[in-house]
mmCIF file of C-alpha atoms and ligand atoms in Angstrom:
data_model
loop_
_atom_site.group_PDB
_atom_site.id
_atom_site.type_symbol
_atom_site.label_atom_id
_atom_site.label_comp_id
_atom_site.label_asym_id
_atom_site.label_seq_id
_atom_site.Cartn_x
_atom_site.Cartn_y
_atom_site.Cartn_z
ATOM 1 C CA UNK A 27 -2.634 14.243 -37.960
ATOM 2 C CA UNK A 28 -3.399 17.394 -36.030
ATOM 3 C CA UNK A 29 -6.970 18.091 -35.076
ATOM 4 C CA UNK A 30 -8.558 21.514 -35.409
ATOM 5 C CA UNK A 31 -11.959 22.769 -34.394
ATOM 6 C CA UNK A 32 -14.170 25.507 -35.782
ATOM 7 C CA UNK A 33 -15.147 28.397 -33.525
ATOM 8 C CA UNK A 34 -18.203 30.507 -34.366
ATOM 9 C CA UNK A 35 -18.737 33.940 -32.846
ATOM 10 C CA UNK A 36 -22.415 34.727 -32.622
ATOM 11 C CA UNK A 37 -24.558 36.624 -33.357
ATOM 12 C CA UNK A 38 -22.590 38.074 -36.325
ATOM 13 C CA UNK A 39 -21.303 34.666 -37.407
ATOM 14 C CA UNK A 40 -17.554 35.259 -37.599
ATOM 15 C CA UNK A 41 -15.733 31.920 -37.740
ATOM 16 C CA UNK A 42 -12.169 30.660 -37.539
ATOM 17 C CA UNK A 43 -10.315 27.415 -36.924
ATOM 18 C CA UNK A 44 -8.486 26.674 -33.709
ATOM 19 C CA UNK A 45 -5.520 24.378 -34.311
ATOM 20 C CA UNK A 46 -4.393 21.727 -31.870
ATOM 21 C CA UNK A 47 -2.516 23.357 -28.994
ATOM 22 C CA UNK A 48 -3.925 26.852 -29.590
ATOM 23 C CA UNK A 49 -6.099 28.603 -27.094
ATOM 24 C CA UNK A 50 -9.342 30.086 -28.367
ATOM 25 C CA UNK A 51 -7.893 33.566 -27.883
ATOM 26 C CA UNK A 52 -4.674 32.768 -29.777
ATOM 27 C CA UNK A 53 -6.604 31.360 -32.699
ATOM 28 C CA UNK A 54 -9.043 34.297 -32.755
ATOM 29 C CA UNK A 55 -6.246 36.883 -32.788
ATOM 30 C CA UNK A 56 -4.318 34.993 -35.449
ATOM 31 C CA UNK A 57 -7.449 34.958 -37.591
ATOM 32 C CA UNK A 58 -7.985 38.703 -37.155
ATOM 33 C CA UNK A 59 -10.773 38.623 -34.559
ATOM 34 C CA UNK A 60 -9.610 40.985 -31.825
ATOM 35 C CA UNK A 61 -11.417 39.427 -28.882
ATOM 36 C CA UNK A 62 -11.117 41.554 -25.726
ATOM 37 C CA UNK A 63 -8.173 40.502 -23.571
ATOM 38 C CA UNK A 64 -5.297 41.833 -21.532
ATOM 39 C CA UNK A 65 -3.252 39.576 -19.224
ATOM 40 C CA UNK A 66 -3.474 36.267 -21.166
ATOM 41 C CA UNK A 67 -2.794 34.627 -17.834
ATOM 42 C CA UNK A 68 -6.282 33.947 -16.523
ATOM 43 C CA UNK A 69 -6.302 36.771 -13.994
ATOM 44 C CA UNK A 70 -7.932 39.866 -15.516
ATOM 45 C CA UNK A 71 -11.182 38.290 -16.751
ATOM 46 C CA UNK A 72 -11.360 40.545 -19.817
ATOM 47 C CA UNK A 73 -11.403 37.602 -22.219
ATOM 48 C CA UNK A 74 -14.429 35.861 -20.638
ATOM 49 C CA UNK A 75 -17.168 34.971 -23.139
ATOM 50 C CA UNK A 76 -20.379 32.960 -22.729
ATOM 51 C CA UNK A 77 -20.091 29.440 -24.205
ATOM 52 C CA UNK A 78 -23.206 28.682 -26.260
ATOM 53 C CA UNK A 79 -22.276 25.242 -27.591
ATOM 54 C CA UNK A 80 -19.332 22.846 -27.497
ATOM 55 C CA UNK A 81 -16.817 21.799 -24.894
ATOM 56 C CA UNK A 82 -13.462 23.110 -23.724
ATOM 57 C CA UNK A 83 -10.486 22.103 -21.660
ATOM 58 C CA UNK A 84 -8.304 24.334 -19.506
ATOM 59 C CA UNK A 85 -4.716 24.849 -20.706
ATOM 60 C CA UNK A 86 -3.089 24.568 -17.290
ATOM 61 C CA UNK A 87 -3.897 24.600 -13.601
ATOM 62 C CA UNK A 88 -5.399 28.019 -12.854
ATOM 63 C CA UNK A 89 -3.080 30.592 -11.222
ATOM 64 C CA UNK A 90 -3.597 31.339 -7.545
ATOM 65 C CA UNK A 91 -5.260 34.663 -8.324
ATOM 66 C CA UNK A 92 -7.327 33.231 -11.198
ATOM 67 C CA UNK A 93 -10.389 35.127 -12.360
ATOM 68 C CA UNK A 94 -13.489 32.949 -12.006
ATOM 69 C CA UNK A 95 -15.781 33.599 -14.999
ATOM 70 C CA UNK A 96 -19.555 33.681 -14.579
ATOM 71 C CA UNK A 97 -21.331 30.319 -14.836
ATOM 72 C CA UNK A 98 -21.598 29.269 -18.489
ATOM 73 C CA UNK A 99 -18.677 31.483 -19.569
ATOM 74 C CA UNK A 100 -15.054 30.631 -20.304
ATOM 75 C CA UNK A 101 -11.748 32.461 -20.263
ATOM 76 C CA UNK A 102 -10.707 32.277 -23.906
ATOM 77 C CA UNK A 103 -7.025 32.796 -22.995
ATOM 78 C CA UNK A 104 -7.106 29.683 -20.804
ATOM 79 C CA UNK A 105 -9.279 27.372 -22.903
ATOM 80 C CA UNK A 106 -8.707 24.981 -25.781
ATOM 81 C CA UNK A 107 -11.611 23.505 -27.742
ATOM 82 C CA UNK A 108 -12.446 19.818 -27.399
ATOM 83 C CA UNK A 109 -15.116 20.152 -30.074
ATOM 84 C CA UNK A 110 -16.424 22.790 -32.460
ATOM 85 C CA UNK A 111 -17.560 25.790 -30.422
ATOM 86 C CA UNK A 112 -20.050 28.607 -30.500
ATOM 87 C CA UNK A 113 -19.309 31.635 -28.326
ATOM 88 C CA UNK A 114 -21.443 34.684 -27.654
ATOM 89 C CA UNK A 115 -19.382 37.712 -28.708
ATOM 90 C CA UNK A 116 -21.825 40.491 -29.574
ATOM 91 C CA UNK A 117 -19.056 43.079 -30.024
ATOM 92 C CA UNK A 118 -17.409 41.128 -32.871
ATOM 93 C CA UNK A 119 -18.266 41.620 -36.532
ATOM 94 C CA UNK A 120 -18.640 38.839 -39.071
ATOM 95 C CA UNK A 121 -15.463 39.695 -40.931
ATOM 96 C CA UNK A 122 -11.987 39.477 -39.405
ATOM 97 C CA UNK A 123 -9.946 42.659 -39.084
ATOM 98 C CA UNK A 124 -6.211 43.136 -39.089
ATOM 99 C CA UNK A 125 -4.419 39.843 -38.545
ATOM 100 C CA UNK A 126 -1.772 39.640 -35.897
ATOM 101 C CA UNK A 127 1.742 38.873 -37.049
ATOM 102 C CA UNK A 128 4.600 37.153 -35.234
ATOM 103 C CA UNK A 129 7.941 38.302 -36.586
ATOM 104 C CA UNK A 130 11.527 39.140 -35.817
ATOM 105 C CA UNK A 131 12.169 42.854 -35.301
ATOM 106 C CA UNK A 132 15.600 44.402 -35.685
ATOM 107 C CA UNK A 133 16.565 47.138 -33.223
ATOM 108 C CA UNK A 134 17.322 50.244 -35.278
ATOM 109 C CA UNK A 135 18.007 52.727 -32.477
ATOM 110 C CA UNK A 136 17.898 52.989 -28.711
ATOM 111 C CA UNK A 137 17.660 56.353 -26.983
ATOM 112 C CA UNK A 138 17.536 56.911 -23.274
ATOM 113 C CA UNK A 139 15.979 60.351 -22.894
ATOM 114 C CA UNK A 140 15.609 60.157 -19.115
ATOM 115 C CA UNK A 141 16.941 58.242 -16.132
ATOM 116 C CA UNK A 142 14.393 55.454 -16.566
ATOM 117 C CA UNK A 143 12.892 55.491 -20.052
ATOM 118 C CA UNK A 144 14.261 53.922 -23.225
ATOM 119 C CA UNK A 145 12.847 54.841 -26.617
ATOM 120 C CA UNK A 146 13.266 51.946 -29.050
ATOM 121 C CA UNK A 147 13.001 52.060 -32.816
ATOM 122 C CA UNK A 148 12.362 48.580 -34.265
ATOM 123 C CA UNK A 149 12.120 47.432 -37.835
ATOM 124 C CA UNK A 150 9.788 44.579 -38.733
ATOM 125 C CA UNK A 151 10.529 43.286 -42.252
ATOM 126 C CA UNK A 152 7.940 44.861 -44.597
ATOM 127 C CA UNK A 153 7.280 41.397 -46.035
ATOM 128 C CA UNK A 154 5.865 40.311 -42.650
ATOM 129 C CA UNK A 155 2.826 42.475 -43.374
ATOM 130 C CA UNK A 156 2.759 44.105 -39.954
ATOM 131 C CA UNK A 157 0.235 46.976 -39.893
ATOM 132 C CA UNK A 158 -1.214 48.801 -36.930
ATOM 133 C CA UNK A 159 -3.533 51.637 -36.032
ATOM 134 C CA UNK A 160 -2.703 54.507 -33.708
ATOM 135 C CA UNK A 161 -3.355 53.405 -30.119
ATOM 136 C CA UNK A 162 -2.587 49.695 -30.621
ATOM 137 C CA UNK A 163 0.187 47.733 -28.948
ATOM 138 C CA UNK A 164 2.517 44.824 -29.571
ATOM 139 C CA UNK A 165 3.893 42.106 -27.363
ATOM 140 C CA UNK A 166 7.624 41.489 -27.068
ATOM 141 C CA UNK A 167 8.020 37.699 -26.831
ATOM 142 C CA UNK A 168 10.686 36.648 -24.350
ATOM 143 C CA UNK A 169 12.689 33.437 -24.553
ATOM 144 C CA UNK A 170 10.950 31.861 -21.557
ATOM 145 C CA UNK A 171 7.496 32.320 -23.076
ATOM 146 C CA UNK A 172 6.661 35.479 -21.119
ATOM 147 C CA UNK A 173 5.536 38.519 -23.036
ATOM 148 C CA UNK A 174 5.536 42.254 -22.393
ATOM 149 C CA UNK A 175 3.132 44.723 -23.972
ATOM 150 C CA UNK A 176 4.073 48.162 -25.322
ATOM 151 C CA UNK A 177 2.057 50.664 -27.318
ATOM 152 C CA UNK A 178 3.366 52.013 -30.579
ATOM 153 C CA UNK A 179 4.343 55.680 -30.251
ATOM 154 C CA UNK A 180 4.736 56.426 -33.949
ATOM 155 C CA UNK A 181 2.177 56.869 -36.684
ATOM 156 C CA UNK A 182 1.340 53.689 -38.640
ATOM 157 C CA UNK A 183 4.175 52.939 -41.018
ATOM 158 C CA UNK A 184 3.933 50.775 -44.135
ATOM 159 C CA UNK A 185 7.630 49.931 -43.924
ATOM 160 C CA UNK A 186 7.254 48.167 -40.575
ATOM 161 C CA UNK A 187 8.915 50.766 -38.362
ATOM 162 C CA UNK A 188 7.811 50.714 -34.699
ATOM 163 C CA UNK A 189 8.649 53.142 -31.891
ATOM 164 C CA UNK A 190 8.191 51.936 -28.309
ATOM 165 C CA UNK A 191 8.652 53.759 -24.995
ATOM 166 C CA UNK A 192 9.922 51.397 -22.296
ATOM 167 C CA UNK A 193 9.980 52.391 -18.673
ATOM 168 C CA UNK A 194 12.919 50.842 -16.800
ATOM 169 C CA UNK A 195 11.714 48.684 -13.938
ATOM 170 C CA UNK A 196 14.777 47.425 -11.992
ATOM 171 C CA UNK A 197 14.736 43.630 -12.374
ATOM 172 C CA UNK A 198 11.973 43.823 -15.016
ATOM 173 C CA UNK A 199 12.148 40.836 -17.368
ATOM 174 C CA UNK A 200 12.358 42.955 -20.521
ATOM 175 C CA UNK A 201 12.652 46.564 -19.388
ATOM 176 C CA UNK A 202 15.898 45.947 -17.493
ATOM 177 C CA UNK A 203 17.458 44.511 -20.640
ATOM 178 C CA UNK A 204 16.014 47.253 -22.839
ATOM 179 C CA UNK A 205 17.314 49.991 -20.617
ATOM 180 C CA UNK A 206 20.751 48.629 -19.826
ATOM 181 C CA UNK A 207 21.919 46.407 -22.692
ATOM 182 C CA UNK A 208 19.747 46.543 -25.793
ATOM 183 C CA UNK A 209 21.587 48.027 -28.769
ATOM 184 C CA UNK A 210 21.141 48.613 -32.493
ATOM 185 C CA UNK A 211 21.119 45.432 -34.635
ATOM 186 C CA UNK A 212 19.852 43.266 -31.776
ATOM 187 C CA UNK A 213 16.920 41.061 -32.722
ATOM 188 C CA UNK A 214 13.629 40.835 -30.819
ATOM 189 C CA UNK A 215 10.562 38.726 -31.439
ATOM 190 C CA UNK A 216 7.266 40.599 -31.532
ATOM 191 C CA UNK A 217 3.603 39.736 -31.978
ATOM 192 C CA UNK A 218 0.804 42.124 -32.797
ATOM 193 C CA UNK A 219 -0.865 44.413 -33.299
ATOM 194 C CA UNK A 220 -3.375 44.118 -30.463
ATOM 195 C CA UNK A 221 -5.932 46.356 -28.847
ATOM 196 C CA UNK A 222 -8.888 48.457 -29.841
ATOM 197 C CA UNK A 223 -7.767 51.677 -28.161
ATOM 198 C CA UNK A 224 -7.749 54.612 -30.562
ATOM 199 C CA UNK A 225 -9.534 57.762 -31.639
ATOM 200 C CA UNK A 226 -13.242 57.285 -32.296
ATOM 201 C CA UNK A 227 -14.918 59.342 -35.023
ATOM 202 C CA UNK A 228 -17.080 62.220 -33.809
ATOM 203 C CA UNK A 229 -17.105 65.852 -32.812
ATOM 204 C CA UNK A 230 -16.760 65.675 -29.020
ATOM 205 C CA UNK A 231 -13.965 67.726 -27.474
ATOM 206 C CA UNK A 232 -11.164 65.494 -26.273
ATOM 207 C CA UNK A 233 -9.239 64.998 -23.047
ATOM 208 C CA UNK A 234 -5.985 63.078 -23.562
ATOM 209 C CA UNK A 235 -4.767 61.767 -20.223
ATOM 210 C CA UNK A 236 -1.403 60.046 -19.763
ATOM 211 C CA UNK A 237 0.892 59.029 -16.960
ATOM 212 C CA UNK A 238 4.537 58.128 -17.601
ATOM 213 C CA UNK A 239 5.036 56.039 -20.741
ATOM 214 C CA UNK A 240 1.270 56.088 -21.248
ATOM 215 C CA UNK A 241 2.260 59.044 -23.407
ATOM 216 C CA UNK A 242 3.287 56.613 -26.186
ATOM 217 C CA UNK A 243 -0.156 55.750 -27.643
ATOM 218 C CA UNK A 244 -1.233 59.373 -27.182
ATOM 219 C CA UNK A 245 1.796 60.450 -29.234
ATOM 220 C CA UNK A 246 0.798 57.950 -31.929
ATOM 221 C CA UNK A 247 -2.744 59.344 -31.984
ATOM 222 C CA UNK A 248 -1.458 62.924 -32.217
ATOM 223 C CA UNK A 249 0.916 62.042 -35.058
ATOM 224 C CA UNK A 250 -1.819 60.181 -36.922
ATOM 225 C CA UNK A 251 -4.920 62.258 -36.210
ATOM 226 C CA UNK A 252 -3.415 65.644 -35.286
ATOM 227 C CA UNK A 253 -5.665 67.671 -37.590
ATOM 228 C CA UNK A 254 -8.818 65.846 -36.443
ATOM 229 C CA UNK A 255 -7.895 66.233 -32.780
ATOM 230 C CA UNK A 256 -7.171 69.923 -33.276
ATOM 231 C CA UNK A 257 -10.522 70.399 -35.055
ATOM 232 C CA UNK A 258 -12.393 68.898 -32.113
ATOM 233 C CA UNK A 259 -10.336 70.751 -29.518
ATOM 234 C CA UNK A 260 -8.211 68.788 -27.073
ATOM 235 C CA UNK A 261 -6.235 69.113 -23.883
ATOM 236 C CA UNK A 262 -3.353 66.749 -23.200
ATOM 237 C CA UNK A 263 -2.705 66.175 -19.496
ATOM 238 C CA UNK A 264 0.565 64.312 -18.930
ATOM 239 C CA UNK A 265 1.505 63.401 -15.378
ATOM 240 C CA UNK A 266 4.633 62.144 -13.689
ATOM 241 C CA UNK A 267 6.314 62.422 -10.349
ATOM 242 C CA UNK A 268 9.135 64.660 -11.499
ATOM 243 C CA UNK A 269 9.909 66.519 -14.705
ATOM 244 C CA UNK A 270 12.230 63.772 -15.931
ATOM 245 C CA UNK A 271 9.236 61.399 -15.995
ATOM 246 C CA UNK A 272 7.845 63.570 -18.805
ATOM 247 C CA UNK A 273 10.687 62.336 -20.976
ATOM 248 C CA UNK A 274 9.339 63.837 -24.224
ATOM 249 C CA UNK A 275 8.017 67.093 -22.817
ATOM 250 C CA UNK A 276 9.518 69.102 -25.659
ATOM 251 C CA UNK A 277 7.592 67.062 -28.251
ATOM 252 C CA UNK A 278 4.341 67.656 -26.358
ATOM 253 C CA UNK A 279 5.142 71.377 -26.167
ATOM 254 C CA UNK A 280 5.841 71.344 -29.888
ATOM 255 C CA UNK A 281 2.383 69.871 -30.505
ATOM 256 C CA UNK A 282 0.821 72.685 -28.541
ATOM 257 C CA UNK A 283 2.845 75.318 -30.396
ATOM 258 C CA UNK A 284 2.153 73.895 -33.846
ATOM 259 C CA UNK A 285 -1.504 72.980 -33.384
ATOM 260 C CA UNK A 286 -3.718 75.747 -31.995
ATOM 261 C CA UNK A 287 -6.634 73.850 -30.492
ATOM 262 C CA UNK A 288 -4.427 71.336 -28.683
ATOM 263 C CA UNK A 289 -3.434 72.461 -25.193
ATOM 264 C CA UNK A 290 -0.716 70.734 -23.160
ATOM 265 C CA UNK A 291 -0.829 70.604 -19.366
ATOM 266 C CA UNK A 292 2.123 68.875 -17.665
ATOM 267 C CA UNK A 293 1.402 67.854 -14.070
ATOM 268 C CA UNK A 294 3.968 66.782 -11.456
ATOM 269 C CA UNK A 295 3.087 65.006 -8.220
ATOM 270 C CA UNK A 296 6.550 65.444 -6.650
ATOM 271 C CA UNK A 297 7.636 68.654 -8.354
ATOM 272 C CA UNK A 298 11.242 69.603 -8.803
ATOM 273 C CA UNK A 299 12.525 72.765 -7.137
ATOM 274 C CA UNK A 300 11.499 75.756 -9.162
ATOM 275 C CA UNK A 301 8.643 73.962 -10.984
ATOM 276 C CA UNK A 302 6.087 76.626 -11.874
ATOM 277 C CA UNK A 303 3.514 74.353 -13.484
ATOM 278 C CA UNK A 304 0.596 72.288 -12.206
ATOM 279 C CA UNK A 305 1.126 69.941 -9.290
ATOM 280 C CA UNK A 306 -0.737 66.963 -7.815
ATOM 281 C CA UNK A 307 -2.340 63.937 -9.436
ATOM 282 C CA UNK A 308 -2.867 64.227 -13.140
ATOM 283 C CA UNK A 309 -6.522 63.174 -13.146
ATOM 284 C CA UNK A 310 -7.206 65.714 -10.402
ATOM 285 C CA UNK A 311 -5.961 68.461 -12.725
ATOM 286 C CA UNK A 312 -8.682 67.446 -15.193
ATOM 287 C CA UNK A 313 -11.282 67.561 -12.423
ATOM 288 C CA UNK A 314 -10.039 70.989 -11.321
ATOM 289 C CA UNK A 315 -10.316 72.371 -14.856
ATOM 290 C CA UNK A 316 -13.675 70.854 -15.827
ATOM 291 C CA UNK A 317 -16.809 71.340 -13.710
ATOM 292 C CA UNK A 318 -18.574 69.089 -16.258
ATOM 293 C CA UNK A 319 -17.374 66.483 -18.765
ATOM 294 C CA UNK A 320 -20.724 65.441 -20.198
ATOM 295 C CA UNK A 321 -19.870 66.437 -23.771
ATOM 296 C CA UNK A 322 -16.264 65.198 -23.776
ATOM 297 C CA UNK A 323 -14.450 62.034 -24.780
ATOM 298 C CA UNK A 324 -11.550 60.915 -22.605
ATOM 299 C CA UNK A 325 -8.605 58.799 -23.826
ATOM 300 C CA UNK A 326 -6.520 57.622 -20.868
ATOM 301 C CA UNK A 327 -3.275 55.626 -20.895
ATOM 302 C CA UNK A 328 -0.773 54.631 -18.269
ATOM 303 C CA UNK A 329 -0.921 53.492 -14.688
ATOM 304 C CA UNK A 330 -4.030 51.353 -14.046
ATOM 305 C CA UNK A 331 -4.591 53.001 -10.660
ATOM 306 C CA UNK A 332 -4.668 56.438 -12.284
ATOM 307 C CA UNK A 333 -7.017 55.162 -14.954
ATOM 308 C CA UNK A 334 -9.402 53.638 -12.414
ATOM 309 C CA UNK A 335 -9.426 56.838 -10.356
ATOM 310 C CA UNK A 336 -10.001 58.935 -13.476
ATOM 311 C CA UNK A 337 -12.828 56.750 -14.774
ATOM 312 C CA UNK A 338 -14.642 56.715 -11.458
ATOM 313 C CA UNK A 339 -14.359 60.411 -10.679
ATOM 314 C CA UNK A 340 -14.998 61.662 -14.227
ATOM 315 C CA UNK A 341 -18.138 59.552 -14.605
ATOM 316 C CA UNK A 342 -19.445 59.910 -11.047
ATOM 317 C CA UNK A 343 -18.591 63.551 -10.338
ATOM 318 C CA UNK A 344 -18.408 65.234 -13.742
ATOM 319 C CA UNK A 345 -21.120 63.506 -15.744
ATOM 320 C CA UNK A 346 -18.845 61.818 -18.304
ATOM 321 C CA UNK A 347 -20.826 58.986 -19.952
ATOM 322 C CA UNK A 348 -19.057 55.646 -19.260
ATOM 323 C CA UNK A 349 -18.993 54.785 -22.950
ATOM 324 C CA UNK A 350 -16.948 57.897 -23.710
ATOM 325 C CA UNK A 351 -14.053 56.916 -21.448
ATOM 326 C CA UNK A 352 -11.478 54.939 -23.443
ATOM 327 C CA UNK A 353 -8.411 53.496 -21.799
ATOM 328 C CA UNK A 354 -5.418 51.277 -22.280
ATOM 329 C CA UNK A 355 -3.718 50.341 -19.032
ATOM 330 C CA UNK A 356 -0.422 48.475 -18.723
ATOM 331 C CA UNK A 357 1.372 47.457 -15.611
ATOM 332 C CA UNK A 358 5.058 48.337 -16.015
ATOM 333 C CA UNK A 359 7.049 45.082 -15.674
HETATM 334 FE FE1 FES B 422 -6.898 38.103 -18.818
HETATM 335 FE FE2 FES B 422 -7.829 36.019 -20.216
HETATM 336 S S1 FES B 422 -6.855 37.797 -20.963
HETATM 337 S S2 FES B 422 -8.040 36.397 -18.100
#
């Protein structure tokens, strides 16, 4: 008989059961409690929560670069309950949200709009009940147990359609396959949705900041909340090394043309010959254009180094309140 334990998230009182073999994080996500997390490998520290009561065991020997949580806290991605638990998770509500789903996804189409980006259209069977919100991501589950995270680039779709933008990393465990061999009718295994990145309600003018395939969740937000974003006024800064890195530049230009109130600023750090547009680092273009950012909200996606630089300089040098900088950073792998 398998043994399960109850986990309580205080102070709101959300509760779920953790089955034998599940980590606390896996069980929470499956139950619809989107605990903060990123790497699931014990290295980023985002999933650390204070343990109020109960006992835990580690799932495996910690990796060499393991994050060491503060005393009295645990990494929920690396811990299994040995008893019922109470965790301190003040950001979680009492009721679960959207449950994560693990399902097969059929490849519907593969486009390769540039030398190193593949745009995938996947179909999850509608009966799987997969739903997402603009800005969220899914994991592609690989045969060896590894997983790769990609943001949805389309608007939420009740029929289970998903669009992903995959940057080709030579030798990358999934991206190499996606770019070179993946074809329509192939089957992938996906789990999601995950993440809390997405447009917050309000009136603040918006900076959308993307590098490379970080454009994907921004595209989803534009497709879903285009009228709201236009009402608030927004500038989309999209950076790459060369023009081909901005693999959907015509769709971004179309947004600008069709939605007065949304401005598009492409920025190249290694510009092609004849490039007449902005050059340099994409976050620097924002700094150059905005002496102050105190009334703005910033939504940043893409390279973690760009996101760190943007967060630091926007908050330190332009007065952007920390709580109005929202980001979703993925390492291309
Ligand atoms: Fe990164 Fe747990 S999710 S350490």
